[in-house]
JSON list of C-alpha atoms in Angstrom, two decimals:
[
{"chain": "A", "resi": 1, "resn": "MET", "atom": "CA", "xyz": [13.35, 7.19, -0.08]},
{"chain": "A", "resi": 2, "resn": "PRO", "atom": "CA", "xyz": [13.78, 10.69, -1.60]},
{"chain": "A", "resi": 3, "resn": "SER", "atom": "CA", "xyz": [10.84, 12.97, -1.38]},
{"chain": "A", "resi": 4, "resn": "THR", "atom": "CA", "xyz": [9.12, 14.27, -4.54]},
{"chain": "A", "resi": 5, "resn": "PHE", "atom": "CA", "xyz": [6.33, 16.11, -2.90]},
{"chain": "A", "resi": 6, "resn": "ALA", "atom": "CA", "xyz": [6.40, 19.16, -5.34]},
{"chain": "A", "resi": 7, "resn": "SER", "atom": "CA", "xyz": [6.09, 17.05, -8.40]},
{"chain": "A", "resi": 8, "resn": "PHE", "atom": "CA", "xyz": [3.44, 14.94, -6.74]},
{"chain": "A", "resi": 9, "resn": "THR", "atom": "CA", "xyz": [1.50, 17.97, -6.01]},
{"chain": "A", "resi": 10, "resn": "ALA", "atom": "CA", "xyz": [1.68, 19.11, -9.60]},
{"chain": "A", "resi": 11, "resn": "VAL", "atom": "CA", "xyz": [0.39, 15.72, -10.78]},
{"chain": "A", "resi": 12, "resn": "LEU", "atom": "CA", "xyz": [-2.54, 16.03, -8.47]},
{"chain": "A", "resi": 13, "resn": "PHE", "atom": "CA", "xyz": [-3.29, 19.54, -9.79]},
{"chain": "A", "resi": 14, "resn": "PHE", "atom": "CA", "xyz": [-3.40, 18.34, -13.31]},
{"chain": "A", "resi": 15, "resn": "ALA", "atom": "CA", "xyz": [-5.44, 15.27, -12.50]},
{"chain": "A", "resi": 16, "resn": "SER", "atom": "CA", "xyz": [-8.09, 17.21, -10.64]},
{"chain": "A", "resi": 17, "resn": "THR", "atom": "CA", "xyz": [-9.57, 17.92, -14.06]},
{"chain": "A", "resi": 18, "resn": "VAL", "atom": "CA", "xyz": [-8.30, 14.94, -16.17]},
{"chain": "A", "resi": 19, "resn": "ALA", "atom": "CA", "xyz": [-7.88, 11.27, -15.15]},
{"chain": "A", "resi": 20, "resn": "ALA", "atom": "CA", "xyz": [-4.21, 10.50, -15.43]},
{"chain": "A", "resi": 21, "resn": "GLU", "atom": "CA", "xyz": [-2.16, 7.38, -14.81]},
{"chain": "A", "resi": 22, "resn": "VAL", "atom": "CA", "xyz": [0.42, 7.71, -12.07]},
{"chain": "A", "resi": 23, "resn": "CYS", "atom": "CA", "xyz": [3.33, 5.50, -11.60]},
{"chain": "A", "resi": 24, "resn": "HIS", "atom": "CA", "xyz": [6.49, 5.90, -9.44]},
{"chain": "A", "resi": 25, "resn": "LEU", "atom": "CA", "xyz": [4.36, 7.88, -6.99]},
{"chain": "A", "resi": 26, "resn": "TYR", "atom": "CA", "xyz": [6.89, 8.88, -4.51]},
{"chain": "A", "resi": 27, "resn": "SER", "atom": "CA", "xyz": [10.39, 8.22, -6.06]},
{"chain": "A", "resi": 28, "resn": "SER", "atom": "CA", "xyz": [11.84, 8.01, -9.57]},
{"chain": "A", "resi": 29, "resn": "THR", "atom": "CA", "xyz": [13.98, 4.96, -8.43]},
{"chain": "A", "resi": 30, "resn": "ILE", "atom": "CA", "xyz": [11.52, 3.06, -6.13]},
{"chain": "A", "resi": 31, "resn": "GLU", "atom": "CA", "xyz": [8.75, 1.30, -8.06]},
{"chain": "A", "resi": 32, "resn": "SER", "atom": "CA", "xyz": [5.21, 1.47, -6.87]},
{"chain": "A", "resi": 33, "resn": "PRO", "atom": "CA", "xyz": [1.90, 0.11, -8.47]},
{"chain": "A", "resi": 34, "resn": "CYS", "atom": "CA", "xyz": [0.43, 2.19, -11.22]},
{"chain": "A", "resi": 35, "resn": "PHE", "atom": "CA", "xyz": [-3.06, 3.66, -10.83]},
{"chain": "A", "resi": 36, "resn": "THR", "atom": "CA", "xyz": [-5.37, 6.05, -12.48]},
{"chain": "A", "resi": 37, "resn": "LEU", "atom": "CA", "xyz": [-6.12, 9.18, -10.51]},
{"chain": "A", "resi": 38, "resn": "LEU", "atom": "CA", "xyz": [-9.95, 9.66, -11.06]},
{"chain": "A", "resi": 39, "resn": "ARG", "atom": "CA", "xyz": [-10.37, 12.85, -9.01]},
{"chain": "A", "resi": 40, "resn": "ASN", "atom": "CA", "xyz": [-9.01, 14.99, -6.26]},
{"chain": "A", "resi": 41, "resn": "GLU", "atom": "CA", "xyz": [-11.35, 15.98, -3.44]},
{"chain": "A", "resi": 42, "resn": "SER", "atom": "CA", "xyz": [-11.02, 18.00, -0.35]},
{"chain": "A", "resi": 43, "resn": "GLY", "atom": "CA", "xyz": [-8.94, 15.84, 2.01]},
{"chain": "A", "resi": 44, "resn": "TYR", "atom": "CA", "xyz": [-8.57, 12.73, -0.23]},
{"chain": "A", "resi": 45, "resn": "GLU", "atom": "CA", "xyz": [-8.20, 11.48, -3.75]},
{"chain": "A", "resi": 46, "resn": "VAL", "atom": "CA", "xyz": [-9.89, 8.68, -5.64]},
{"chain": "A", "resi": 47, "resn": "ARG", "atom": "CA", "xyz": [-7.61, 6.12, -7.41]},
{"chain": "A", "resi": 48, "resn": "GLU", "atom": "CA", "xyz": [-8.39, 3.20, -9.62]},
{"chain": "A", "resi": 49, "resn": "TYR", "atom": "CA", "xyz": [-5.90, 0.24, -9.50]},
{"chain": "A", "resi": 50, "resn": "ARG", "atom": "CA", "xyz": [-5.61, -2.31, -12.30]},
{"chain": "A", "resi": 51, "resn": "GLY", "atom": "CA", "xyz": [-5.40, -5.26, -9.98]},
{"chain": "A", "resi": 52, "resn": "GLU", "atom": "CA", "xyz": [-2.71, -7.00, -12.09]},
{"chain": "A", "resi": 53, "resn": "GLU", "atom": "CA", "xyz": [0.02, -6.28, -9.67]},
{"chain": "A", "resi": 54, "resn": "MET", "atom": "CA", "xyz": [1.29, -8.85, -7.30]},
{"chain": "A", "resi": 55, "resn": "TRP", "atom": "CA", "xyz": [2.32, -8.48, -3.74]},
{"chain": "A", "resi": 56, "resn": "THR", "atom": "CA", "xyz": [4.24, -10.66, -1.19]},
{"chain": "A", "resi": 57, "resn": "SER", "atom": "CA", "xyz": [2.25, -10.90, 1.94]},
{"chain": "A", "resi": 58, "resn": "ALA", "atom": "CA", "xyz": [3.40, -12.04, 5.43]},
{"chain": "A", "resi": 59, "resn": "TYR", "atom": "CA", "xyz": [0.89, -13.21, 7.88]},
{"chain": "A", "resi": 60, "resn": "VAL", "atom": "CA", "xyz": [1.64, -12.07, 11.44]},
{"chain": "A", "resi": 61, "resn": "ARG", "atom": "CA", "xyz": [-0.32, -13.97, 13.97]},
{"chain": "A", "resi": 62, "resn": "SER", "atom": "CA", "xyz": [-0.60, -11.09, 16.50]},
{"chain": "A", "resi": 63, "resn": "PRO", "atom": "CA", "xyz": [-3.19, -8.30, 17.16]},
{"chain": "A", "resi": 64, "resn": "SER", "atom": "CA", "xyz": [-0.34, -5.87, 17.77]},
{"chain": "A", "resi": 65, "resn": "PHE", "atom": "CA", "xyz": [0.23, -3.57, 14.96]},
{"chain": "A", "resi": 66, "resn": "ALA", "atom": "CA", "xyz": [3.73, -2.66, 16.28]},
{"chain": "A", "resi": 67, "resn": "GLN", "atom": "CA", "xyz": [4.73, -6.31, 16.01]},
{"chain": "A", "resi": 68, "resn": "ALA", "atom": "CA", "xyz": [3.18, -6.54, 12.56]},
{"chain": "A", "resi": 69, "resn": "GLN", "atom": "CA", "xyz": [5.31, -3.57, 11.41]},
{"chain": "A", "resi": 70, "resn": "ASN", "atom": "CA", "xyz": [8.45, -5.17, 12.81]},
{"chain": "A", "resi": 71, "resn": "LYS", "atom": "CA", "xyz": [7.92, -8.94, 11.99]},
{"chain": "A", "resi": 72, "resn": "GLY", "atom": "CA", "xyz": [6.01, -8.44, 8.73]},
{"chain": "A", "resi": 73, "resn": "PHE", "atom": "CA", "xyz": [8.47, -6.08, 7.33]},
{"chain": "A", "resi": 74, "resn": "MET", "atom": "CA", "xyz": [11.42, -8.25, 8.17]},
{"chain": "A", "resi": 75, "resn": "ALA", "atom": "CA", "xyz": [9.73, -11.38, 6.73]},
{"chain": "A", "resi": 76, "resn": "ASN", "atom": "CA", "xyz": [9.18, -9.56, 3.50]},
{"chain": "A", "resi": 77, "resn": "PHE", "atom": "CA", "xyz": [12.70, -8.03, 3.57]},
{"chain": "A", "resi": 78, "resn": "ASP", "atom": "CA", "xyz": [14.35, -11.39, 3.99]},
{"chain": "A", "resi": 79, "resn": "TYR", "atom": "CA", "xyz": [12.42, -12.80, 1.08]},
{"chain": "A", "resi": 80, "resn": "ILE", "atom": "CA", "xyz": [13.46, -9.94, -1.23]},
{"chain": "A", "resi": 81, "resn": "SER", "atom": "CA", "xyz": [17.07, -10.35, 0.14]},
{"chain": "A", "resi": 82, "resn": "GLY", "atom": "CA", "xyz": [17.32, -13.79, -1.19]},
{"chain": "A", "resi": 83, "resn": "GLU", "atom": "CA", "xyz": [15.28, -16.15, 1.06]},
{"chain": "A", "resi": 84, "resn": "ASN", "atom": "CA", "xyz": [13.35, -17.41, -1.93]},
{"chain": "A", "resi": 85, "resn": "SER", "atom": "CA", "xyz": [13.38, -20.36, -4.24]},
{"chain": "A", "resi": 86, "resn": "GLU", "atom": "CA", "xyz": [15.83, -18.65, -6.67]},
{"chain": "A", "resi": 87, "resn": "GLY", "atom": "CA", "xyz": [18.24, -17.05, -4.04]},
{"chain": "A", "resi": 88, "resn": "GLU", "atom": "CA", "xyz": [17.45, -13.87, -6.02]},
{"chain": "A", "resi": 89, "resn": "LYS", "atom": "CA", "xyz": [17.78, -10.41, -4.68]},
{"chain": "A", "resi": 90, "resn": "ILE", "atom": "CA", "xyz": [14.51, -8.40, -5.60]},
{"chain": "A", "resi": 91, "resn": "PRO", "atom": "CA", "xyz": [14.51, -4.65, -5.70]},
{"chain": "A", "resi": 92, "resn": "MET", "atom": "CA", "xyz": [12.81, -2.85, -2.82]},
{"chain": "A", "resi": 93, "resn": "THR", "atom": "CA", "xyz": [9.44, -1.17, -3.73]},
{"chain": "A", "resi": 94, "resn": "ALA", "atom": "CA", "xyz": [6.79, 0.97, -2.13]},
{"chain": "A", "resi": 95, "resn": "PRO", "atom": "CA", "xyz": [4.53, 1.02, -0.32]},
{"chain": "A", "resi": 96, "resn": "VAL", "atom": "CA", "xyz": [4.60, -1.47, 2.43]},
{"chain": "A", "resi": 97, "resn": "THR", "atom": "CA", "xyz": [0.86, -2.19, 3.16]},
{"chain": "A", "resi": 98, "resn": "PHE", "atom": "CA", "xyz": [-0.95, -3.32, 6.29]},
{"chain": "A", "resi": 99, "resn": "ARG", "atom": "CA", "xyz": [-4.36, -5.11, 6.34]},
{"chain": "A", "resi": 100, "resn": "SER", "atom": "CA", "xyz": [-6.28, -6.92, 9.03]},
{"chain": "A", "resi": 101, "resn": "ALA", "atom": "CA", "xyz": [-6.18, -10.67, 8.53]},
{"chain": "A", "resi": 102, "resn": "PRO", "atom": "CA", "xyz": [-9.35, -12.35, 7.15]},
{"chain": "A", "resi": 103, "resn": "ASP", "atom": "CA", "xyz": [-12.18, -12.79, 9.73]},
{"chain": "A", "resi": 104, "resn": "ASP", "atom": "CA", "xyz": [-11.25, -16.28, 10.65]},
{"chain": "A", "resi": 105, "resn": "GLN", "atom": "CA", "xyz": [-7.79, -15.32, 11.52]},
{"chain": "A", "resi": 106, "resn": "VAL", "atom": "CA", "xyz": [-6.20, -12.96, 14.23]},
{"chain": "A", "resi": 107, "resn": "GLY", "atom": "CA", "xyz": [-3.41, -10.72, 13.06]},
{"chain": "A", "resi": 108, "resn": "TRP", "atom": "CA", "xyz": [-2.16, -8.77, 10.11]},
{"chain": "A", "resi": 109, "resn": "LEU", "atom": "CA", "xyz": [-1.15, -9.17, 6.57]},
{"chain": "A", "resi": 110, "resn": "VAL", "atom": "CA", "xyz": [2.00, -7.09, 5.74]},
{"chain": "A", "resi": 111, "resn": "SER", "atom": "CA", "xyz": [2.85, -6.84, 2.00]},
{"chain": "A", "resi": 112, "resn": "PHE", "atom": "CA", "xyz": [5.54, -5.62, -0.37]},
{"chain": "A", "resi": 113, "resn": "PHE", "atom": "CA", "xyz": [4.61, -4.79, -4.03]},
{"chain": "A", "resi": 114, "resn": "VAL", "atom": "CA", "xyz": [6.25, -7.14, -6.47]},
{"chain": "A", "resi": 115, "resn": "PRO", "atom": "CA", "xyz": [8.27, -5.28, -9.18]},
{"chain": "A", "resi": 116, "resn": "SER", "atom": "CA", "xyz": [6.90, -5.30, -12.71]},
{"chain": "A", "resi": 117, "resn": "LYS", "atom": "CA", "xyz": [10.12, -7.06, -13.93]},
{"chain": "A", "resi": 118, "resn": "TYR", "atom": "CA", "xyz": [8.03, -10.25, -12.95]},
{"chain": "A", "resi": 119, "resn": "PRO", "atom": "CA", "xyz": [5.28, -10.08, -15.47]},
{"chain": "A", "resi": 120, "resn": "SER", "atom": "CA", "xyz": [3.44, -13.21, -14.30]},
{"chain": "A", "resi": 121, "resn": "ARG", "atom": "CA", "xyz": [2.89, -15.11, -10.97]},
{"chain": "A", "resi": 122, "resn": "GLU", "atom": "CA", "xyz": [4.89, -18.15, -12.20]},
{"chain": "A", "resi": 123, "resn": "GLU", "atom": "CA", "xyz": [7.86, -15.95, -12.64]},
{"chain": "A", "resi": 124, "resn": "VAL", "atom": "CA", "xyz": [7.90, -14.66, -9.14]},
{"chain": "A", "resi": 125, "resn": "PRO", "atom": "CA", "xyz": [10.37, -16.57, -6.97]},
{"chain": "A", "resi": 126, "resn": "ALA", "atom": "CA", "xyz": [8.63, -18.81, -4.28]},
{"chain": "A", "resi": 127, "resn": "PRO", "atom": "CA", "xyz": [9.11, -17.78, -0.60]},
{"chain": "A", "resi": 128, "resn": "LYS", "atom": "CA", "xyz": [10.90, -20.09, 1.59]},
{"chain": "A", "resi": 129, "resn": "ASP", "atom": "CA", "xyz": [9.02, -18.70, 4.69]},
{"chain": "A", "resi": 130, "resn": "GLU", "atom": "CA", "xyz": [5.63, -20.52, 4.85]},
{"chain": "A", "resi": 131, "resn": "SER", "atom": "CA", "xyz": [4.10, -17.28, 6.41]},
{"chain": "A", "resi": 132, "resn": "ILE", "atom": "CA", "xyz": [4.60, -15.48, 3.01]},
{"chain": "A", "resi": 133, "resn": "SER", "atom": "CA", "xyz": [2.21, -15.94, 0.10]},
{"chain": "A", "resi": 134, "resn": "ILE", "atom": "CA", "xyz": [2.09, -14.30, -3.34]},
{"chain": "A", "resi": 135, "resn": "MET", "atom": "CA", "xyz": [-1.27, -12.67, -4.06]},
{"chain": "A", "resi": 136, "resn": "SER", "atom": "CA", "xyz": [-2.95, -9.94, -6.10]},
{"chain": "A", "resi": 137, "resn": "LEU", "atom": "CA", "xyz": [-5.59, -7.67, -4.80]},
{"chain": "A", "resi": 138, "resn": "GLY", "atom": "CA", "xyz": [-7.83, -7.52, -7.97]},
{"chain": "A", "resi": 139, "resn": "PRO", "atom": "CA", "xyz": [-9.04, -4.34, -9.62]},
{"chain": "A", "resi": 140, "resn": "ALA", "atom": "CA", "xyz": [-10.46, -1.84, -7.21]},
{"chain": "A", "resi": 141, "resn": "THR", "atom": "CA", "xyz": [-11.14, 1.87, -6.65]},
{"chain": "A", "resi": 142, "resn": "TYR", "atom": "CA", "xyz": [-9.90, 3.41, -3.47]},
{"chain": "A", "resi": 143, "resn": "ALA", "atom": "CA", "xyz": [-10.34, 6.74, -1.70]},
{"chain": "A", "resi": 144, "resn": "VAL", "atom": "CA", "xyz": [-6.93, 7.67, -0.37]},
{"chain": "A", "resi": 145, "resn": "ARG", "atom": "CA", "xyz": [-5.97, 10.11, 2.47]},
{"chain": "A", "resi": 146, "resn": "VAL", "atom": "CA", "xyz": [-2.20, 11.11, 2.81]},
{"chain": "A", "resi": 147, "resn": "PHE", "atom": "CA", "xyz": [-0.45, 12.13, 6.01]},
{"chain": "A", "resi": 148, "resn": "ASP", "atom": "CA", "xyz": [3.02, 12.38, 7.31]},
{"chain": "A", "resi": 149, "resn": "GLY", "atom": "CA", "xyz": [5.21, 11.32, 10.31]},
{"chain": "A", "resi": 150, "resn": "PHE", "atom": "CA", "xyz": [6.27, 8.02, 11.76]},
{"chain": "A", "resi": 151, "resn": "ALA", "atom": "CA", "xyz": [2.92, 6.41, 11.56]},
{"chain": "A", "resi": 152, "resn": "THR", "atom": "CA", "xyz": [1.67, 4.40, 14.54]},
{"chain": "A", "resi": 153, "resn": "PHE", "atom": "CA", "xyz": [-1.63, 2.43, 15.01]},
{"chain": "A", "resi": 154, "resn": "GLY", "atom": "CA", "xyz": [-3.28, 5.59, 16.40]},
{"chain": "A", "resi": 155, "resn": "ASP", "atom": "CA", "xyz": [-2.14, 7.70, 13.47]},
{"chain": "A", "resi": 156, "resn": "PHE", "atom": "CA", "xyz": [-3.47, 5.24, 10.75]},
{"chain": "A", "resi": 157, "resn": "ASP", "atom": "CA", "xyz": [-6.65, 4.68, 12.85]},
{"chain": "A", "resi": 158, "resn": "LYS", "atom": "CA", "xyz": [-7.35, 8.44, 13.18]},
{"chain": "A", "resi": 159, "resn": "ASN", "atom": "CA", "xyz": [-6.75, 9.13, 9.52]},
{"chain": "A", "resi": 160, "resn": "GLU", "atom": "CA", "xyz": [-8.98, 6.19, 8.62]},
{"chain": "A", "resi": 161, "resn": "TYR", "atom": "CA", "xyz": [-11.74, 7.77, 10.70]},
{"chain": "A", "resi": 162, "resn": "GLU", "atom": "CA", "xyz": [-11.18, 11.21, 9.19]},
{"chain": "A", "resi": 163, "resn": "LEU", "atom": "CA", "xyz": [-11.23, 9.72, 5.57]},
{"chain": "A", "resi": 164, "resn": "LYS", "atom": "CA", "xyz": [-14.53, 7.79, 6.27]},
{"chain": "A", "resi": 165, "resn": "LYS", "atom": "CA", "xyz": [-16.07, 11.04, 7.77]},
{"chain": "A", "resi": 166, "resn": "ALA", "atom": "CA", "xyz": [-15.08, 12.91, 4.61]},
{"chain": "A", "resi": 167, "resn": "LEU", "atom": "CA", "xyz": [-16.56, 10.16, 2.30]},
{"chain": "A", "resi": 168, "resn": "LEU", "atom": "CA", "xyz": [-19.80, 10.28, 4.38]},
{"chain": "A", "resi": 169, "resn": "ALA", "atom": "CA", "xyz": [-20.04, 14.05, 4.02]},
{"chain": "A", "resi": 170, "resn": "ASP", "atom": "CA", "xyz": [-19.60, 13.71, 0.21]},
{"chain": "A", "resi": 171, "resn": "GLY", "atom": "CA", "xyz": [-22.18, 10.90, -0.02]},
{"chain": "A", "resi": 172, "resn": "VAL", "atom": "CA", "xyz": [-19.63, 8.18, -1.02]},
{"chain": "A", "resi": 173, "resn": "THR", "atom": "CA", "xyz": [-20.22, 4.71, 0.45]},
{"chain": "A", "resi": 174, "resn": "PRO", "atom": "CA", "xyz": [-17.27, 2.76, 1.56]},
{"chain": "A", "resi": 175, "resn": "VAL", "atom": "CA", "xyz": [-17.16, -1.00, 0.59]},
{"chain": "A", "resi": 176, "resn": "GLU", "atom": "CA", "xyz": [-15.80, -1.97, 3.89]},
{"chain": "A", "resi": 177, "resn": "ASP", "atom": "CA", "xyz": [-17.03, -5.50, 3.91]},
{"chain": "A", "resi": 178, "resn": "ALA", "atom": "CA", "xyz": [-15.12, -6.25, 0.72]},
{"chain": "A", "resi": 179, "resn": "GLU", "atom": "CA", "xyz": [-11.92, -8.15, 0.79]},
{"chain": "A", "resi": 180, "resn": "ASN", "atom": "CA", "xyz": [-9.01, -5.58, 1.24]},
{"chain": "A", "resi": 181, "resn": "GLY", "atom": "CA", "xyz": [-11.70, -2.92, 2.10]},
{"chain": "A", "resi": 182, "resn": "VAL", "atom": "CA", "xyz": [-9.23, -0.96, 4.09]},
{"chain": "A", "resi": 183, "resn": "ILE", "atom": "CA", "xyz": [-5.44, -0.74, 3.56]},
{"chain": "A", "resi": 184, "resn": "TRP", "atom": "CA", "xyz": [-2.76, 1.20, 5.39]},
{"chain": "A", "resi": 185, "resn": "ALA", "atom": "CA", "xyz": [0.35, 2.13, 3.47]},
{"chain": "A", "resi": 186, "resn": "GLY", "atom": "CA", "xyz": [3.86, 3.46, 4.23]},
{"chain": "A", "resi": 187, "resn": "TYR", "atom": "CA", "xyz": [6.23, 4.67, 1.72]},
{"chain": "A", "resi": 188, "resn": "ASP", "atom": "CA", "xyz": [9.51, 5.45, 3.62]},
{"chain": "A", "resi": 189, "resn": "SER", "atom": "CA", "xyz": [12.40, 3.64, 5.04]},
{"chain": "A", "resi": 190, "resn": "PRO", "atom": "CA", "xyz": [13.09, 4.12, 8.82]},
{"chain": "A", "resi": 191, "resn": "PHE", "atom": "CA", "xyz": [16.02, 6.34, 7.98]},
{"chain": "A", "resi": 192, "resn": "VAL", "atom": "CA", "xyz": [13.76, 9.07, 6.36]},
{"chain": "A", "resi": 193, "resn": "TYR", "atom": "CA", "xyz": [13.07, 11.49, 9.22]},
{"chain": "A", "resi": 194, "resn": "VAL", "atom": "CA", "xyz": [11.17, 14.43, 7.43]},
{"chain": "A", "resi": 195, "resn": "ASN", "atom": "CA", "xyz": [8.45, 14.59, 4.78]},
{"chain": "A", "resi": 196, "resn": "ARG", "atom": "CA", "xyz": [7.27, 11.11, 5.41]},
{"chain": "A", "resi": 197, "resn": "HIS", "atom": "CA", "xyz": [4.40, 9.87, 3.19]},
{"chain": "A", "resi": 198, "resn": "ASN", "atom": "CA", "xyz": [1.78, 7.52, 4.63]},
{"chain": "A", "resi": 199, "resn": "GLU", "atom": "CA", "xyz": [-1.69, 6.67, 3.20]},
{"chain": "A", "resi": 200, "resn": "VAL", "atom": "CA", "xyz": [-5.05, 5.16, 4.18]},
{"chain": "A", "resi": 201, "resn": "TRP", "atom": "CA", "xyz": [-6.95, 3.52, 1.39]},
{"chain": "A", "resi": 202, "resn": "VAL", "atom": "CA", "xyz": [-10.68, 2.89, 1.73]},
{"chain": "A", "resi": 203, "resn": "ARG", "atom": "CA", "xyz": [-12.35, 0.94, -0.99]},
{"chain": "A", "resi": 204, "resn": "VAL", "atom": "CA", "xyz": [-15.35, 2.60, -2.59]},
{"chain": "A", "resi": 205, "resn": "ALA", "atom": "CA", "xyz": [-17.86, 1.61, -5.26]}
]
C-alpha cells in the first residue's frame, strides 16, 4: 500500500484545532473506515468512529499472536478472494485489526474492514468458513498511537503500554473492560518494507 505520510501529517495539523472527518487514511486507493479526528495530543490522537462500518472477523483459537497474524489474515483473504456465498471477489481494505477473543474464549479475532459498497449487513456475502463472522464494532471513541516497522506482539504490546501511560498522564481514563477496548491495527501488505503504518487503539470515554 503506498505511503501518504506527508498528506496524513497535514490532515493532523489541520485537525489539531478543528475536528475533521478523515477517510482513506493511508491510501487513495485502499478504503479504510471513516472517523472524526477530535484532537491531536502529544504521542497520540483521539478519534470518533461512527460504528456503522462492518468487519469480517476470523476467530483463531490460539494464544499465539504470530499464528493469529498468519491464520487470521489468510482466512479473511480467502473470504474476499471468493470463498463466500456469492463467489464474489471483494476489494482489499485497511486496516487488518487484532483483538483478544472474548473472556470465555482463548485466541484472537482478526478482522478486515468491509468496503462501503455493501451498505447493509444483508448485502455482505456470507462466509463459507465457519470461523468467520460479520460484525460491527458500534460507535466508539479511541485514543490512537501510531508506529512503524514490521509489528510483532512485543511491538504492539510496548506501544499499548506507552499509549496507556500517556493517557494516564493526561488524566484520560481507558475503557478497557468494554468490548473492543483495545485494538491493534496494521495497514500494510507484507511487501511494503519502509514507512510501514501500525496503530494501537484504546477505547476512551
